[in-house]
XYZ file of C-alpha atoms in Angstrom:
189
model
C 52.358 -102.624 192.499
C 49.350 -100.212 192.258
C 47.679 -98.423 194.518
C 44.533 -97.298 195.237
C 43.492 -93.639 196.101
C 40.306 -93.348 197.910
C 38.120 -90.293 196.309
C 39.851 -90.034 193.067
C 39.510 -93.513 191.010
C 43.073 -93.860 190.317
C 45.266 -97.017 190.627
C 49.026 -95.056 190.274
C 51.719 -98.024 189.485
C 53.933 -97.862 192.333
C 57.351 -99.562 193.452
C 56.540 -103.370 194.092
C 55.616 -103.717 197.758
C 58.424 -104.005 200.521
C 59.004 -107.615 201.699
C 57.247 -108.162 205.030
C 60.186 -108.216 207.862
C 59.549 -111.654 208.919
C 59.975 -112.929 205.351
C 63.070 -113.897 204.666
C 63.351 -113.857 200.707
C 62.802 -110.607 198.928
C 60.412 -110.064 196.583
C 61.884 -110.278 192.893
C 60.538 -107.512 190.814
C 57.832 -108.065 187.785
C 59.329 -108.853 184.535
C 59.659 -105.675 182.444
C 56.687 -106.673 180.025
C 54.396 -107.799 183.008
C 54.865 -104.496 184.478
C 54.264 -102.997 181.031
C 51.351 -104.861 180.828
C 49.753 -103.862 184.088
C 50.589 -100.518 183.688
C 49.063 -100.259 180.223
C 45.989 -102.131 181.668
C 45.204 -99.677 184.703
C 45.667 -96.875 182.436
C 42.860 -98.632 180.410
C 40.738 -99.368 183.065
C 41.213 -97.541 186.206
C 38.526 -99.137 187.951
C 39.718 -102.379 188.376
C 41.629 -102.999 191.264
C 41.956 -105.086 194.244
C 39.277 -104.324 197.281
C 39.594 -102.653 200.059
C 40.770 -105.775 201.757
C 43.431 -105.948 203.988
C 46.230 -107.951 201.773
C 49.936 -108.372 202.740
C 52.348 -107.468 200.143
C 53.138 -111.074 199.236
C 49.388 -111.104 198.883
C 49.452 -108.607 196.487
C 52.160 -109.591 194.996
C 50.841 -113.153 194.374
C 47.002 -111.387 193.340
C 48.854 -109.309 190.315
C 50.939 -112.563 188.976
C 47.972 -114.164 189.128
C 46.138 -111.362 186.706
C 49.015 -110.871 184.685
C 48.800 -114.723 183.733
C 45.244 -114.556 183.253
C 45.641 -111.517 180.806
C 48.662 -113.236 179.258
C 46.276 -116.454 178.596
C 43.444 -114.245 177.462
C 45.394 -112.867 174.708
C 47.350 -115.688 173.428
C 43.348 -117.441 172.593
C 40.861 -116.366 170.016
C 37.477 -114.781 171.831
C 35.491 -117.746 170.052
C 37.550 -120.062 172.090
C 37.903 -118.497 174.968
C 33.900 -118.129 174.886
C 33.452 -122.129 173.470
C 35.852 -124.296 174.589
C 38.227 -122.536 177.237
C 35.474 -121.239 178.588
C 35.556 -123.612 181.980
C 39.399 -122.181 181.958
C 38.691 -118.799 181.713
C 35.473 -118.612 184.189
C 38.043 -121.006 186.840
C 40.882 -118.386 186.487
C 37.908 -115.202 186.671
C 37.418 -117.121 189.874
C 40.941 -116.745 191.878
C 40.911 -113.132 190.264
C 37.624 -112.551 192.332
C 39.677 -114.905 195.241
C 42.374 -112.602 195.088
C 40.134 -109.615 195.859
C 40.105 -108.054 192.172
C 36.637 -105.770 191.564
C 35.930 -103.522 188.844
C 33.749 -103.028 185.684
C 36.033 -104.863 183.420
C 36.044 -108.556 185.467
C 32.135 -107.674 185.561
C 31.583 -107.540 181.978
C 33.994 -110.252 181.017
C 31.720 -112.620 183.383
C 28.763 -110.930 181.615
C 29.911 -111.887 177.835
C 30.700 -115.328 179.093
C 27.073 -115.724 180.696
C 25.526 -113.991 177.277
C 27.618 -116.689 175.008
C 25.576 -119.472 176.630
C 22.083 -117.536 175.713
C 23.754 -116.833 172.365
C 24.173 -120.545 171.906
C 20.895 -121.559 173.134
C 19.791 -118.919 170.920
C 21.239 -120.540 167.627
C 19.938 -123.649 168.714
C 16.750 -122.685 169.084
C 17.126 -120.471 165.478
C 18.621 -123.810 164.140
C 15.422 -125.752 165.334
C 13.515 -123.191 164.027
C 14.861 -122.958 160.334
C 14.840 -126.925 160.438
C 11.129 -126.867 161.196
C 10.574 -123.776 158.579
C 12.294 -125.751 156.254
C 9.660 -129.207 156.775
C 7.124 -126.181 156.896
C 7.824 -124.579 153.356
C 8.420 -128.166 151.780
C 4.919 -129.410 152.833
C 3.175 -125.799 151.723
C 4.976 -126.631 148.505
C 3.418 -129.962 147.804
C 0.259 -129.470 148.942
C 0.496 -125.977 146.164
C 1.606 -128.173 143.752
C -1.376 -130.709 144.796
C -3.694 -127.936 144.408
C -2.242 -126.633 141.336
C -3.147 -129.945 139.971
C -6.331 -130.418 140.824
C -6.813 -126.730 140.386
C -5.516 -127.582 136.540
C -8.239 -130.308 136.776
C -10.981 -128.057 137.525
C -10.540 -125.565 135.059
C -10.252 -128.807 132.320
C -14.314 -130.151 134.055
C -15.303 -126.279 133.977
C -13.690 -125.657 130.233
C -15.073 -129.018 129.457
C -18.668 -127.984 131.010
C -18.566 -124.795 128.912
C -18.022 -126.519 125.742
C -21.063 -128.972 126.466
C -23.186 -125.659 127.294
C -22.065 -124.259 124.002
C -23.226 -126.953 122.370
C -26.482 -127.431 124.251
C -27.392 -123.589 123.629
C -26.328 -124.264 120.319
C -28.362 -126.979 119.673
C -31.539 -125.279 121.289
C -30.463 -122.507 118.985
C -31.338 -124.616 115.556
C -34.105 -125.939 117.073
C -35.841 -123.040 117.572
C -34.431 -121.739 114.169
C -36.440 -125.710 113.351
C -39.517 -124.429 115.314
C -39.463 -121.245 113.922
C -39.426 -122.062 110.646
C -42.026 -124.474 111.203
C -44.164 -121.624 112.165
C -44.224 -119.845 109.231
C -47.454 -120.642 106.745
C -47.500 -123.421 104.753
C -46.859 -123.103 100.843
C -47.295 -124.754 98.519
């Protein structure tokens, strides 16, 4: 189905591979769209491919149905599910692709995203745990503000209160002296 040029990069679609001569069925050719699809998908990403194993056509064959299923499955699912709860699917069937002998950037960052989704969940846990305990953290800031805003309040009423009775004391100092003073003055008669 594709083929491999050493030196240049290129996977060139090809004529499905002949059947081997001690096999007695032919091989049927890929369905139109599956050979649409693979096409379209080498042009994409030339560097996937099969290794440099030694595969027999039927191999081959069988390695490429395999693919085209998995990239029929992957599109059919939304990338949240794919990433949540197909996920043991996905990395199983990412598994015969590497079986098969598939290589190539692509397979290596699809593994990649599924290995970052579990630190992306274990990340929002931990941000979940964190908000949660934020949350108990703000609440108890907030009553103990509003405890001291309360006895704050009740401080400035003692110190308020205390100024008034030192008004009063320096005012009542004040008309005794004014007393004294007058009492000072000469006596007439």
């Amino acid at each position: 189905m594709f083929e491999h040029r050493r030196g240049r990069g290129e996977n060139l679609p090809q004529d499905p591979p002949p059947p081997p001569s001690d096999h007695h069925q032919p091989i049927p050719d890929f369905a139109p769209d599956d050979a649409k699809l693979l096409t379209e998908f080498a042009t994409r990403h030339p560097n996937f491919l099969l290794s440099e194993q030694t595969h027999t056509p039927v191999m081959i064959r069988i390695a490429y149905e395999n693919f085209t299923s998995f990239f029929k499955f992957l599109q059919s699912q939304s990338t949240l599910d794919l990433l949540t709860t197909l996920k043991s699917s996905v990395s199983a069937q990412l598994n015969v692709l590497r079986i098969c002998g598939f290589k190539g950037e692509w397979l290596d960052e699809l593994e990649l995203r599924l290995s970052r989704q579990i630190s992306l969940d274990e990340e929002f846990q931990k941000l979940t745990e964190l908000e949660a305990s934020n949350s108990k953290y703000i609440a108890d800031m907030e009553e103990e503000y509003e405890l001291l805003t309360q006895r704050l309040g009740e401080l400035r009423s003692k110190v308020m209160a205390g100024k008034e009775t030192m008004d009063y004391l320096s005012n009542k100092k004040k008309t005794i002296m004014d007393d004294r003073a007058s009492l000072n003055v000469p006596f007439t008669f």
